[in-house]
Short mmCIF file of N, CA and C in Angstrom, two decimals:
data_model
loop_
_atom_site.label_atom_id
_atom_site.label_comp_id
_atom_site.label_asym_id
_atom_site.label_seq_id
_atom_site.Cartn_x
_atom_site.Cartn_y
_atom_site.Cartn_z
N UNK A 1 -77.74 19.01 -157.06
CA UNK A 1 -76.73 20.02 -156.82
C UNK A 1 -75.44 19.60 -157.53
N UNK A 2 -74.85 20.57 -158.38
CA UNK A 2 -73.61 20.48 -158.80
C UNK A 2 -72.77 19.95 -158.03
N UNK A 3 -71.71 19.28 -158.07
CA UNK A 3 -70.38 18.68 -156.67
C UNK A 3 -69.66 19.52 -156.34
N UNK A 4 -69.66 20.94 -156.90
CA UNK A 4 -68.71 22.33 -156.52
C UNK A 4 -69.45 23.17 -155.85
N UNK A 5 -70.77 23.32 -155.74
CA UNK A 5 -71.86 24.04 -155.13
C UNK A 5 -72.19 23.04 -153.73
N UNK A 6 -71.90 21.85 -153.12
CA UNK A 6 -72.29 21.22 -151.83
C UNK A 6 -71.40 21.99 -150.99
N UNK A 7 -72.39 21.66 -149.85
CA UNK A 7 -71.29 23.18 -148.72
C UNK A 7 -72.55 22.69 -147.27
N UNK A 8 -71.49 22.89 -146.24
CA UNK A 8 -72.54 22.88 -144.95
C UNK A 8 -73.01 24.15 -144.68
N UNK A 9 -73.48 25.19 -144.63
CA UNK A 9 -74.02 25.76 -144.02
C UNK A 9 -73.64 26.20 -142.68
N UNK A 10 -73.33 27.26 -142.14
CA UNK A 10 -72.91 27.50 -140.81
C UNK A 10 -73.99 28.51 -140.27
N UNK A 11 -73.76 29.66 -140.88
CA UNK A 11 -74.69 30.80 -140.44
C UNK A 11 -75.23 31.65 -142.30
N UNK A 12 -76.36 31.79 -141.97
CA UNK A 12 -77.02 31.97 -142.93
C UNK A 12 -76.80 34.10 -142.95
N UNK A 13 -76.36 34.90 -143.64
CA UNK A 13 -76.38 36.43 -143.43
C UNK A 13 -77.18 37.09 -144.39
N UNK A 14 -77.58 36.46 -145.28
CA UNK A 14 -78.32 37.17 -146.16
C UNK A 14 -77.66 38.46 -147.15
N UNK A 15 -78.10 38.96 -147.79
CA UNK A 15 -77.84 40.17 -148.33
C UNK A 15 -77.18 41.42 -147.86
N UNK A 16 -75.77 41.69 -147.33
CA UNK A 16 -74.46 42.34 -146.73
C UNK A 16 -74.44 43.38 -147.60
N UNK A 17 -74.37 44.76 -147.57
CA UNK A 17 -74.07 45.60 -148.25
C UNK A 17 -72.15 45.93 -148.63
N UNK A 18 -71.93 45.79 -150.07
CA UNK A 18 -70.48 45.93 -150.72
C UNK A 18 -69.65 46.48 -149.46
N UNK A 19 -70.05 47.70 -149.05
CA UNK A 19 -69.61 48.41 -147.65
C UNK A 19 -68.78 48.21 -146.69
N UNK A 20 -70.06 46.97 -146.23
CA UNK A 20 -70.16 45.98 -144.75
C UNK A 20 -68.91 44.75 -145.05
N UNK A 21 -68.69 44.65 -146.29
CA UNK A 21 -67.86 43.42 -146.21
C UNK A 21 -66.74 43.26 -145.38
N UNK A 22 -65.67 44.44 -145.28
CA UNK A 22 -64.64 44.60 -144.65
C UNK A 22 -65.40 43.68 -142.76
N UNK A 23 -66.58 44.27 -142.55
CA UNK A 23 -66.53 44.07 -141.19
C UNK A 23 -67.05 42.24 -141.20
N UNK A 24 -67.65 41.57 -142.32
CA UNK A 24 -67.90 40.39 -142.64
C UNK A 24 -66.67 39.43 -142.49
N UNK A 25 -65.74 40.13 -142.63
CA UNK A 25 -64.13 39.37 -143.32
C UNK A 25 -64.01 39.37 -142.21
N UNK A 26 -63.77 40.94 -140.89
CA UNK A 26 -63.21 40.52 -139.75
C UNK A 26 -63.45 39.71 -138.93
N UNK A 27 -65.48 39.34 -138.53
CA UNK A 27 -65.94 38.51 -137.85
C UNK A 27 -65.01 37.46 -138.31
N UNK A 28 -65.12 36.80 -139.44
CA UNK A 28 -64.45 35.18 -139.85
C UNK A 28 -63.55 35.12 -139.60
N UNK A 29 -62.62 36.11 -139.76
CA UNK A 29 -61.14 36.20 -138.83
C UNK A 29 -60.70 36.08 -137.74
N UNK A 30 -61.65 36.55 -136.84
CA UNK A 30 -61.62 36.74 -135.55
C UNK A 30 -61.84 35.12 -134.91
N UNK A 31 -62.68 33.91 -135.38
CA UNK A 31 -63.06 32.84 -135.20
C UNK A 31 -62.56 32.22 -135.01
N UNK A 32 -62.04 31.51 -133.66
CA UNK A 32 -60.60 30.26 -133.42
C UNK A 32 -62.05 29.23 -133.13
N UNK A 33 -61.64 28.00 -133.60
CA UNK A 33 -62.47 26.68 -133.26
C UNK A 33 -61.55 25.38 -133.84
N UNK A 34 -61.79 24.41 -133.11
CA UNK A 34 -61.32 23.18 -133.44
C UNK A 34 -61.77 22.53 -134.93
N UNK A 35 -60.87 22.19 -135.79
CA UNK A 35 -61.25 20.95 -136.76
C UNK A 35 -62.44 20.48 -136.28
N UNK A 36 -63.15 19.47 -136.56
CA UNK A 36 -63.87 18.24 -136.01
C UNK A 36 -64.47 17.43 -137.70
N UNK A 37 -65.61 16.16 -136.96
CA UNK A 37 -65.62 16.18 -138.47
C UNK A 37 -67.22 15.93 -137.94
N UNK A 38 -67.85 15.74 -139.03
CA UNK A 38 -69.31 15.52 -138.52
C UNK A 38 -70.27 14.34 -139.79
N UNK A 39 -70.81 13.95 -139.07
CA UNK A 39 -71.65 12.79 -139.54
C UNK A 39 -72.57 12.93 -139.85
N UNK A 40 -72.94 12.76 -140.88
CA UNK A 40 -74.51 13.48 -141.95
C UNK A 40 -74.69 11.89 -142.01
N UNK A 41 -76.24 11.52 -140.81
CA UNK A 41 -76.56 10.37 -140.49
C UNK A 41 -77.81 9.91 -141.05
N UNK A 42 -78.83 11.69 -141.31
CA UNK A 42 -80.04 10.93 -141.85
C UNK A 42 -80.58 11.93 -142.99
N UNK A 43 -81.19 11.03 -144.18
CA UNK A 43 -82.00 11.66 -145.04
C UNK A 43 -82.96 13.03 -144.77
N UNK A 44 -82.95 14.08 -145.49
CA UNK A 44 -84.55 14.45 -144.97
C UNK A 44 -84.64 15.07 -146.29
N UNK A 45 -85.56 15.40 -146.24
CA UNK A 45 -86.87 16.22 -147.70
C UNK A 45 -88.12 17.22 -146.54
N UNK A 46 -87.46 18.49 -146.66
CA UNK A 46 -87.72 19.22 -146.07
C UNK A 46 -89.08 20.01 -146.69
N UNK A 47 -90.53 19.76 -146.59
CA UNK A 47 -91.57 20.22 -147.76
C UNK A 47 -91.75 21.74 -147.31
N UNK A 48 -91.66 22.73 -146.13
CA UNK A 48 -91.94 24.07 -146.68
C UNK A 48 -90.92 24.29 -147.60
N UNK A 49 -89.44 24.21 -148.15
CA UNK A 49 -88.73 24.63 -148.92
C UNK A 49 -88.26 23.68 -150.08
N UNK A 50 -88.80 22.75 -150.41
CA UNK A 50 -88.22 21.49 -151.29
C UNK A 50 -87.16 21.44 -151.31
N UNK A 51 -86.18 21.20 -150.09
CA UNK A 51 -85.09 20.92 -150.06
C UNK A 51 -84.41 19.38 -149.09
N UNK A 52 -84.50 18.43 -150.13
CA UNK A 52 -83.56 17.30 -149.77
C UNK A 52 -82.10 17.32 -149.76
N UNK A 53 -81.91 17.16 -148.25
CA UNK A 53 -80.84 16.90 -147.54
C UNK A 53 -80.17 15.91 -146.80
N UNK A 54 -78.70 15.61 -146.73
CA UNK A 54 -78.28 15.11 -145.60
C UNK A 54 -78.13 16.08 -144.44
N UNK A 55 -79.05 15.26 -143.01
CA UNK A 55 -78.15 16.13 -141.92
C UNK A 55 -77.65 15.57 -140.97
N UNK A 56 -76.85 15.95 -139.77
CA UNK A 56 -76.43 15.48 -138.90
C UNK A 56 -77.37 15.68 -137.66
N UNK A 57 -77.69 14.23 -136.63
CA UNK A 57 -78.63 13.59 -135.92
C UNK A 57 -77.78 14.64 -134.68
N UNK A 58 -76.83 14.93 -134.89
CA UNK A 58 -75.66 15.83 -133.40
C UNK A 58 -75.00 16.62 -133.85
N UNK A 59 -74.58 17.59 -133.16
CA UNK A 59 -73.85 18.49 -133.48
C UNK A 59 -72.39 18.50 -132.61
N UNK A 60 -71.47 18.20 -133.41
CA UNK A 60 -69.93 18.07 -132.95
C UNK A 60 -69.93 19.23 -131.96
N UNK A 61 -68.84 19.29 -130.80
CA UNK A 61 -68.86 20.03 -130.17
C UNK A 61 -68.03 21.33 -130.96
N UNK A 62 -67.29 20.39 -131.27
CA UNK A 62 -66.22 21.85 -132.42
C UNK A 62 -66.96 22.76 -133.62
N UNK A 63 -68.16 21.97 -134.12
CA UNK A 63 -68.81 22.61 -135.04
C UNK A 63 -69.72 23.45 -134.20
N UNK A 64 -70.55 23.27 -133.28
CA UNK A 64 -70.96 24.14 -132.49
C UNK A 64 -70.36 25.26 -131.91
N UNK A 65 -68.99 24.80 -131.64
CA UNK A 65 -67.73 26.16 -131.52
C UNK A 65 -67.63 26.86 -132.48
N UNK A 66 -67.52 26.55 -133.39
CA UNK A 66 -67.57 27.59 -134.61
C UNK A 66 -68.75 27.86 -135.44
N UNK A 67 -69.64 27.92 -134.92
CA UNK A 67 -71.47 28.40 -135.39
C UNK A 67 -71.47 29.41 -134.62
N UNK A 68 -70.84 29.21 -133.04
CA UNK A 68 -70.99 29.99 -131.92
C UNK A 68 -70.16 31.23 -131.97
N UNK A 69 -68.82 31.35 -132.43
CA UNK A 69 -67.99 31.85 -132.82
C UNK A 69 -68.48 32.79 -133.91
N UNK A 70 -68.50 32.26 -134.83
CA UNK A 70 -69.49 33.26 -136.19
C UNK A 70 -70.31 34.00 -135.34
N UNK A 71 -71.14 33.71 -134.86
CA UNK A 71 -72.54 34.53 -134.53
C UNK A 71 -72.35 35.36 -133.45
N UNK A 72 -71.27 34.99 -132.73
CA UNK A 72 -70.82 36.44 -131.66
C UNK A 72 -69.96 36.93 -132.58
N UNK A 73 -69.25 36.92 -133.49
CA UNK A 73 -68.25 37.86 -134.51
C UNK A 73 -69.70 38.67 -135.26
N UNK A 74 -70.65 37.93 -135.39
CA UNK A 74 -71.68 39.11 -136.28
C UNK A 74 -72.30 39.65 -135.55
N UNK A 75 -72.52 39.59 -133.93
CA UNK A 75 -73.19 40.42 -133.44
C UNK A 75 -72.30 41.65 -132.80
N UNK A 76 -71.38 40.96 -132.77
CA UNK A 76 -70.23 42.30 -132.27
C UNK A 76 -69.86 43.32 -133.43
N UNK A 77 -70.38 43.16 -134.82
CA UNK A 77 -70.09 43.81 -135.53
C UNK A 77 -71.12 44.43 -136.06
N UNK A 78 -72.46 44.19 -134.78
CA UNK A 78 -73.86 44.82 -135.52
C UNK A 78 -74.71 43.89 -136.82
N UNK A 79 -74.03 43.02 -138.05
CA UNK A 79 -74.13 42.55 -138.96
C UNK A 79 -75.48 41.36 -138.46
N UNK A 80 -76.17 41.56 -139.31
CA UNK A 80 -77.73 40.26 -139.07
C UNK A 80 -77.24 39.46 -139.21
N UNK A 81 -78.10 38.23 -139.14
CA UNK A 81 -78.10 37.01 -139.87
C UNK A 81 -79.27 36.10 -139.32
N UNK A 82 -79.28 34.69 -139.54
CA UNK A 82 -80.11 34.20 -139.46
C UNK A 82 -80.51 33.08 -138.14
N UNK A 83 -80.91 33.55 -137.66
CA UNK A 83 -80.64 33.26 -135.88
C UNK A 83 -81.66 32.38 -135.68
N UNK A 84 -81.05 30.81 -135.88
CA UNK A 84 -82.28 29.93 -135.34
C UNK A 84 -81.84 29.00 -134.75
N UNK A 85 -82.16 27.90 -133.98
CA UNK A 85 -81.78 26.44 -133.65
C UNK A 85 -80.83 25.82 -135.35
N UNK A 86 -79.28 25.30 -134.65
CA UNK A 86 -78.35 25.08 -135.86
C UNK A 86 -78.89 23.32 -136.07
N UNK A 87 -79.38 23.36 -136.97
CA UNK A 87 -78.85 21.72 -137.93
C UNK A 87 -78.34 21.65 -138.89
N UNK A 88 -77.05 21.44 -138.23
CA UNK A 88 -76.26 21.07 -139.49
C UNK A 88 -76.65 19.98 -140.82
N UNK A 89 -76.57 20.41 -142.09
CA UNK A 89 -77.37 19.76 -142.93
C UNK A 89 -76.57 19.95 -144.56
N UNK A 90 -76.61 18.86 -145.33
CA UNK A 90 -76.14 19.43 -147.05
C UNK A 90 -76.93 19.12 -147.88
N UNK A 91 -77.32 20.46 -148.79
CA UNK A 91 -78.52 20.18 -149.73
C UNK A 91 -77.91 19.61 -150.85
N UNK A 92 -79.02 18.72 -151.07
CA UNK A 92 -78.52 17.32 -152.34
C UNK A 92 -79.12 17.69 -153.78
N UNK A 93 -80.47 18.62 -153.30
CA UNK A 93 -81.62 18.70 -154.05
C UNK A 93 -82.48 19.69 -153.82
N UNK A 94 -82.69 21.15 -155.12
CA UNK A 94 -83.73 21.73 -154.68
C UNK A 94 -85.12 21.38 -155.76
N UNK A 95 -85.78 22.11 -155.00
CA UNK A 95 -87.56 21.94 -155.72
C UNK A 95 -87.94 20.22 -155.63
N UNK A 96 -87.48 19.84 -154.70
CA UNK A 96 -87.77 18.01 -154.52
C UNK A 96 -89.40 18.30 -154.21
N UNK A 97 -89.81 16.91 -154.97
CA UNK A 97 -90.72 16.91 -154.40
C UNK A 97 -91.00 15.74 -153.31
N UNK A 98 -90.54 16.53 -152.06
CA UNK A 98 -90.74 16.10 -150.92
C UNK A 98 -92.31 15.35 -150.59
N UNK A 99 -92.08 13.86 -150.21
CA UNK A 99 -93.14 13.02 -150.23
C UNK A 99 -93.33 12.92 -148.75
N UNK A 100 -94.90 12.85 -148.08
CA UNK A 100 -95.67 13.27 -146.98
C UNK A 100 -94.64 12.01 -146.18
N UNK A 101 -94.14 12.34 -144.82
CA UNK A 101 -93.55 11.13 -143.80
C UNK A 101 -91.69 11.78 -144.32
N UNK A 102 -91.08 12.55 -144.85
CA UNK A 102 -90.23 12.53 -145.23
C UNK A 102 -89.75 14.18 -144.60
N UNK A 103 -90.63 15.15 -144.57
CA UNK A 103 -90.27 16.28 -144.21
C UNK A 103 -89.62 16.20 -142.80
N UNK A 104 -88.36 17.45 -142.91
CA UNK A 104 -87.82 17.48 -141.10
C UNK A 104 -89.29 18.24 -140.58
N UNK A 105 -89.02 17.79 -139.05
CA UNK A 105 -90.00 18.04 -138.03
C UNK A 105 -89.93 20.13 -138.23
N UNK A 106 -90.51 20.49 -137.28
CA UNK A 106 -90.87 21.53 -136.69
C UNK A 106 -89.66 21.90 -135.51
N UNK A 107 -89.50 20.98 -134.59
CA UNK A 107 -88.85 20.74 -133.38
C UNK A 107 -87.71 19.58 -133.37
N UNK A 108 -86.80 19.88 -132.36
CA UNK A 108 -85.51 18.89 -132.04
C UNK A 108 -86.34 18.06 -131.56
N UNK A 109 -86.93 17.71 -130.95
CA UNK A 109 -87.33 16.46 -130.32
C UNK A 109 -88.65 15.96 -131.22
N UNK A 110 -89.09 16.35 -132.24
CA UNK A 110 -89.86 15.78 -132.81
C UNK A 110 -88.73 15.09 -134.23
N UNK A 111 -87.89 15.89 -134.74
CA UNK A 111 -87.05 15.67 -135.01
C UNK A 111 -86.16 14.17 -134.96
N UNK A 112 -85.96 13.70 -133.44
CA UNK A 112 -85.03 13.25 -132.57
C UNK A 112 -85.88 11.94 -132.74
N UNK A 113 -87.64 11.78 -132.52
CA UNK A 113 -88.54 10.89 -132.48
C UNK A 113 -88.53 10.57 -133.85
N UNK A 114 -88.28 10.88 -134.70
CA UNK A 114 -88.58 10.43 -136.29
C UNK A 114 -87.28 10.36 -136.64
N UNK A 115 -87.34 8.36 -137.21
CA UNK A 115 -85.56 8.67 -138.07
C UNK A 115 -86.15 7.95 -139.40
N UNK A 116 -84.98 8.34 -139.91
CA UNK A 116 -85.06 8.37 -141.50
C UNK A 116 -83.54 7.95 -141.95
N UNK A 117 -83.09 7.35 -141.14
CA UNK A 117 -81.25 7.18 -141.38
C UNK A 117 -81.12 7.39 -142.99
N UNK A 118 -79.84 7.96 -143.16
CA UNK A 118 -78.91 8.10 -144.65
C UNK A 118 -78.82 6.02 -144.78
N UNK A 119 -78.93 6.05 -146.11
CA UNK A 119 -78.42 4.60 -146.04
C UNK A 119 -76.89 4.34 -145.92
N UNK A 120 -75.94 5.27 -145.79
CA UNK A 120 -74.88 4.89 -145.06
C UNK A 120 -73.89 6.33 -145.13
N UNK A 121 -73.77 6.45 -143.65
CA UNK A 121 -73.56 8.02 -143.17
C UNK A 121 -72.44 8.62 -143.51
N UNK A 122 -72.45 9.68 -144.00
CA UNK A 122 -71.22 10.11 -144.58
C UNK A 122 -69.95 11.22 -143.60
N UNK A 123 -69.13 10.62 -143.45
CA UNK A 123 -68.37 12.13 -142.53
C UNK A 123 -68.07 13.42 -143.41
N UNK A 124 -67.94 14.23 -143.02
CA UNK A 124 -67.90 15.32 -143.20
C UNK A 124 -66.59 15.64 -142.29
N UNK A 125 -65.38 16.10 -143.41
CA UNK A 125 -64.45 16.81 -142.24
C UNK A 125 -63.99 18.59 -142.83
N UNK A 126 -64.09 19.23 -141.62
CA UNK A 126 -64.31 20.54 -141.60
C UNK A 126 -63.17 20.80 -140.62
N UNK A 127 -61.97 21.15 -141.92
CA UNK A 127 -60.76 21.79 -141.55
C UNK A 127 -60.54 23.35 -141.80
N UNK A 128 -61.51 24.01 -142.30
CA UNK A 128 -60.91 25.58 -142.28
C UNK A 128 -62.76 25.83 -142.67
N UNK A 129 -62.94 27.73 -142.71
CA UNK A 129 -64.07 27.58 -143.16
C UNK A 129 -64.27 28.43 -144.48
N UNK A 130 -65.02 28.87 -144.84
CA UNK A 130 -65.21 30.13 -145.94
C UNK A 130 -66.47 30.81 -146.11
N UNK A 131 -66.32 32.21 -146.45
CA UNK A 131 -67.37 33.08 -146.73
C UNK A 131 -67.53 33.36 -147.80
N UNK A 132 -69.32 33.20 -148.53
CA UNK A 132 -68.98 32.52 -149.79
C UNK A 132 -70.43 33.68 -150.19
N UNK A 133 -70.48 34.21 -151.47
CA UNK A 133 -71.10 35.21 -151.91
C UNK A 133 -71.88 34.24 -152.78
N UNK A 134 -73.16 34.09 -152.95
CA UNK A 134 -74.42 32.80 -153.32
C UNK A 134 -75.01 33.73 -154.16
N UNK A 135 -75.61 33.26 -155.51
CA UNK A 135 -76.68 33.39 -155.97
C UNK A 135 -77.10 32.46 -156.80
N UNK A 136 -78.62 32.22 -156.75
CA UNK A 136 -79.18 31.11 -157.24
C UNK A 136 -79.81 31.78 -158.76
N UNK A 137 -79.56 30.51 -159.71
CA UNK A 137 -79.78 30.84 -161.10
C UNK A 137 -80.78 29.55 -161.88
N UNK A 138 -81.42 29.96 -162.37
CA UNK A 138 -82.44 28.58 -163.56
C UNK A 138 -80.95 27.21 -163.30
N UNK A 139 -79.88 27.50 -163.63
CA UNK A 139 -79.24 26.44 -163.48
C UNK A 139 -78.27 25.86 -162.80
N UNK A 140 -78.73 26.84 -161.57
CA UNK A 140 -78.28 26.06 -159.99
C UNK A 140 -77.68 27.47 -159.16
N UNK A 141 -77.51 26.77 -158.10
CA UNK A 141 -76.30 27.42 -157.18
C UNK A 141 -75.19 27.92 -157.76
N UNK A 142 -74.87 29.27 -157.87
CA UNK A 142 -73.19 29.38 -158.03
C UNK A 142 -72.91 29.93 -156.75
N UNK A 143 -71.37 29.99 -156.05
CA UNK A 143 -70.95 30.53 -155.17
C UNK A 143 -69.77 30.77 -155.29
N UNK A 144 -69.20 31.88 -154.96
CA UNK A 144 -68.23 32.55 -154.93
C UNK A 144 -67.08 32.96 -153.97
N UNK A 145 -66.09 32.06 -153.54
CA UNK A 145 -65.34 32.58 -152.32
C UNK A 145 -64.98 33.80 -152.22
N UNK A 146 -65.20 34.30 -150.75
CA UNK A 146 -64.79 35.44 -150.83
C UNK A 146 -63.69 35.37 -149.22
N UNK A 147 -63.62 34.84 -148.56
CA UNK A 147 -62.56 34.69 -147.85
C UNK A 147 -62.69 32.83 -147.02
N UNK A 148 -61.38 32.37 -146.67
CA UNK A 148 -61.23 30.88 -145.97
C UNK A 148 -60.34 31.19 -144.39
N UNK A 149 -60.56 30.89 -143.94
CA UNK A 149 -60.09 30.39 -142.58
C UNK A 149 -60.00 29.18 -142.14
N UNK A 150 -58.89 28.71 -141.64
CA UNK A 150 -58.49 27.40 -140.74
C UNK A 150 -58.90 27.43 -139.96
N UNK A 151 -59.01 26.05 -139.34
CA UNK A 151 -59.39 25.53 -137.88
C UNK A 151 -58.79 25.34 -137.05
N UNK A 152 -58.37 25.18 -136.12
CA UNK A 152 -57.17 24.98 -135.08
C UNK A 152 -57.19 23.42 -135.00
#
């Protein structure tokens, strides 16, 4: 991954119609949550998607505030997205070829039973956030800000 294309991931929305954006901007607006910083503790190589990552073994309480935050701003505004158990995580690497003993689990607690520590954990500090317009090309990630918000 390019060093301008690394990004955590908060809530995944997929494909927003030009339209819908106005109501995209307000959810992120609407979002009060604490700073915090977070600790990307262990390796993984994820094989359904060939994607090697750092992720974090916990989830800050403040980053959970603002995952939580997003996702009631998109449901109050009708807007989808991608609604699963959050691990926070930063992709290092796509199309890896993820080697057998290396993929994340299925489950948090299978997850939780298998470590793979980062060889030395990196913080992550997450002072404001942004909504960022993605498309993937033969020669990587580009992304595009389209609005930032602070953290309290």
């Amino acid at each position: 991954m390019a060093p301008d294309s690394l990004h955590l991931t908060l809530v995944f929305v997929g494909q927003v119609p030009l339209a819908r954006l106005p109501e995209l901007m307000a959810a992120g607006a609407g979002v009060q949550a604490p700073a915090c910083e977070v600790r990307l503790d262990r390796a993984s190589c994820w094989r359904h998607n060939r994607i090697g990552c750092l992720e974090a073994r916990g989830v800050p309480d403040g980053l959970r505030a603002l995952v939580q935050g997003i996702e009631s701003g998109l449901r109050q505004a009708g807007l989808p997205f991608d609604a699963r158990v959050y691990r926070p995580h930063v992709t290092l690497l796509r199309n890896g070829d993820c080697r057998p003993g290396m993929e994340m689990e299925t489950t948090e607690k299978e997850s939780a039973e298998k470590e793979n520590p980062a060889p030395e954990p990196l913080l992550w500090s997450a002072r404001d956030f942004v909504l960022v317009r993605s498309s993937l090309r033969p020669e990587g990630a580009r992304y595009v800000e389209l609005g930032r918000w602070p953290l309290l």
